[in-house]
Amino acid sequence: MKSKRQSQVGELIRRAFSTVLQAEGPYIYGHDKLVTITSVDVTPDFAIAKVYLSIFNADDKDEVMGLMQQSTSMLRSKLAQRISKKVRRLPDLHFFLDETVDEMYRVNQLLDGLKKKEE
């Protein structure tokens, strides 16, 4: 179970990092792709922040994830500029692809298909 402080730091990182991605994202993965942060989980020792990303308008999501991994140090330094006064130690950033939105869309399509068959 997450502590209150873990939740607070996770939300702080999520908000600040979304601003960083708005500014720096087009230089990393291009203007046509949309990357959003769905959630951030911080480990109990605050050493690692697991950043879950949803990627839209991209044919190859793994390529975008690779570009994000390559830019981790730059993104972490930009994030540090925004929140260094609010946290003692900035966690290392680990990126994960969050496919819940894609799965939700797929399930909705299946349900719509079943409704059409019933009619």
Short mmCIF file of C-alpha atoms in Angstrom, two decimals:
data_model
loop_
_atom_site.label_atom_id
_atom_site.label_comp_id
_atom_site.label_asym_id
_atom_site.label_seq_id
_atom_site.Cartn_x
_atom_site.Cartn_y
_atom_site.Cartn_z
CA MET A 1 0.00 0.00 0.00
CA LYS A 2 1.28 3.43 -0.90
CA SER A 3 1.90 5.95 1.83
CA LYS A 4 0.40 9.41 1.70
CA ARG A 5 3.82 10.90 0.94
CA GLN A 6 4.37 8.47 -1.96
CA SER A 7 1.04 9.51 -3.45
CA GLN A 8 1.85 13.20 -3.01
CA VAL A 9 5.28 12.91 -4.61
CA GLY A 10 3.86 10.79 -7.43
CA GLU A 11 1.20 13.39 -8.19
CA LEU A 12 3.77 16.21 -7.99
CA ILE A 13 6.01 14.40 -10.46
CA ARG A 14 3.05 13.62 -12.76
CA ARG A 15 1.97 17.26 -12.95
CA ALA A 16 5.46 18.69 -13.36
CA PHE A 17 6.54 16.03 -15.84
CA SER A 18 3.47 16.60 -18.01
CA THR A 19 4.53 20.25 -18.32
CA VAL A 20 8.07 19.16 -19.21
CA LEU A 21 6.70 16.81 -21.89
CA GLN A 22 4.59 19.58 -23.38
CA ALA A 23 7.70 21.70 -23.83
CA GLU A 24 10.31 19.08 -24.71
CA GLY A 25 8.24 16.25 -26.19
CA PRO A 26 8.03 17.54 -29.78
CA TYR A 27 11.84 17.70 -29.89
CA ILE A 28 12.10 14.09 -28.71
CA TYR A 29 9.41 12.17 -30.58
CA GLY A 30 7.97 14.69 -33.07
CA HIS A 31 5.02 17.05 -33.34
CA ASP A 32 2.53 14.52 -34.69
CA LYS A 33 2.58 12.11 -31.73
CA LEU A 34 0.74 12.60 -28.46
CA VAL A 35 2.23 11.23 -25.24
CA THR A 36 0.30 11.56 -21.99
CA ILE A 37 1.19 10.52 -18.47
CA THR A 38 -1.46 8.26 -16.99
CA SER A 39 0.15 7.75 -13.58
CA VAL A 40 3.36 7.86 -11.59
CA ASP A 41 4.20 5.34 -8.86
CA VAL A 42 7.06 6.09 -6.49
CA THR A 43 8.89 3.33 -4.61
CA PRO A 44 8.82 3.47 -0.79
CA ASP A 45 12.45 4.68 -0.66
CA PHE A 46 11.70 7.40 -3.28
CA ALA A 47 14.58 6.13 -5.43
CA ILE A 48 12.52 5.21 -8.51
CA ALA A 49 9.50 6.79 -10.14
CA LYS A 50 7.62 4.51 -12.51
CA VAL A 51 6.07 6.76 -15.15
CA TYR A 52 3.22 5.17 -17.12
CA LEU A 53 2.68 6.68 -20.58
CA SER A 54 -0.12 6.46 -23.14
CA ILE A 55 0.97 7.07 -26.72
CA PHE A 56 -1.41 8.14 -29.49
CA ASN A 57 -0.95 8.79 -33.23
CA ALA A 58 2.14 6.60 -33.37
CA ASP A 59 2.56 3.58 -35.61
CA ASP A 60 5.48 2.25 -33.55
CA LYS A 61 4.96 2.87 -29.83
CA ASP A 62 8.16 0.99 -28.98
CA GLU A 63 10.15 3.51 -31.00
CA VAL A 64 8.65 6.37 -28.97
CA MET A 65 9.42 4.50 -25.74
CA GLY A 66 13.02 4.04 -26.91
CA LEU A 67 13.33 7.76 -27.64
CA MET A 68 11.96 8.53 -24.17
CA GLN A 69 14.51 6.15 -22.62
CA GLN A 70 17.33 7.83 -24.55
CA SER A 71 16.20 11.24 -23.30
CA THR A 72 15.79 10.22 -19.65
CA SER A 73 18.73 12.24 -18.30
CA MET A 74 17.64 15.43 -20.08
CA LEU A 75 14.02 14.98 -18.99
CA ARG A 76 15.10 14.29 -15.41
CA SER A 77 17.19 17.48 -15.30
CA LYS A 78 14.24 19.52 -16.66
CA LEU A 79 12.01 17.93 -14.04
CA ALA A 80 14.56 18.72 -11.33
CA GLN A 81 14.44 22.40 -12.29
CA ARG A 82 10.71 22.38 -11.58
CA ILE A 83 10.46 20.38 -8.34
CA SER A 84 13.90 20.40 -6.69
CA LYS A 85 12.69 22.71 -3.91
CA LYS A 86 9.78 20.41 -3.10
CA VAL A 87 11.57 17.06 -2.83
CA ARG A 88 14.85 16.14 -1.16
CA ARG A 89 15.91 13.64 -3.78
CA LEU A 90 14.61 13.36 -7.30
CA PRO A 91 13.86 9.72 -8.15
CA ASP A 92 15.23 7.98 -11.22
CA LEU A 93 12.65 7.86 -13.99
CA HIS A 94 11.58 4.52 -15.46
CA PHE A 95 9.09 4.62 -18.34
CA PHE A 96 6.38 2.03 -18.96
CA LEU A 97 3.79 1.83 -21.72
CA ASP A 98 0.22 1.99 -20.38
CA GLU A 99 -2.10 0.25 -22.82
CA THR A 100 -5.30 0.44 -20.77
CA VAL A 101 -6.84 3.02 -23.11
CA ASP A 102 -6.10 0.81 -26.13
CA GLU A 103 -7.60 -2.21 -24.37
CA MET A 104 -10.68 -0.21 -23.38
CA TYR A 105 -11.18 0.83 -27.01
CA ARG A 106 -10.77 -2.78 -28.19
CA VAL A 107 -13.31 -4.08 -25.64
CA ASN A 108 -15.79 -1.38 -26.66
CA GLN A 109 -15.44 -2.42 -30.30
CA LEU A 110 -16.09 -6.05 -29.35
CA LEU A 111 -19.19 -5.08 -27.36
CA ASP A 112 -20.47 -2.94 -30.24
CA GLY A 113 -19.96 -5.91 -32.57
CA LEU A 114 -22.01 -8.14 -30.25
CA LYS A 115 -24.82 -5.58 -30.11
CA LYS A 116 -24.96 -5.42 -33.91
CA LYS A 117 -25.12 -9.23 -34.14
CA GLU A 118 -28.03 -9.33 -31.67
CA GLU A 119 -30.01 -6.85 -33.77
#
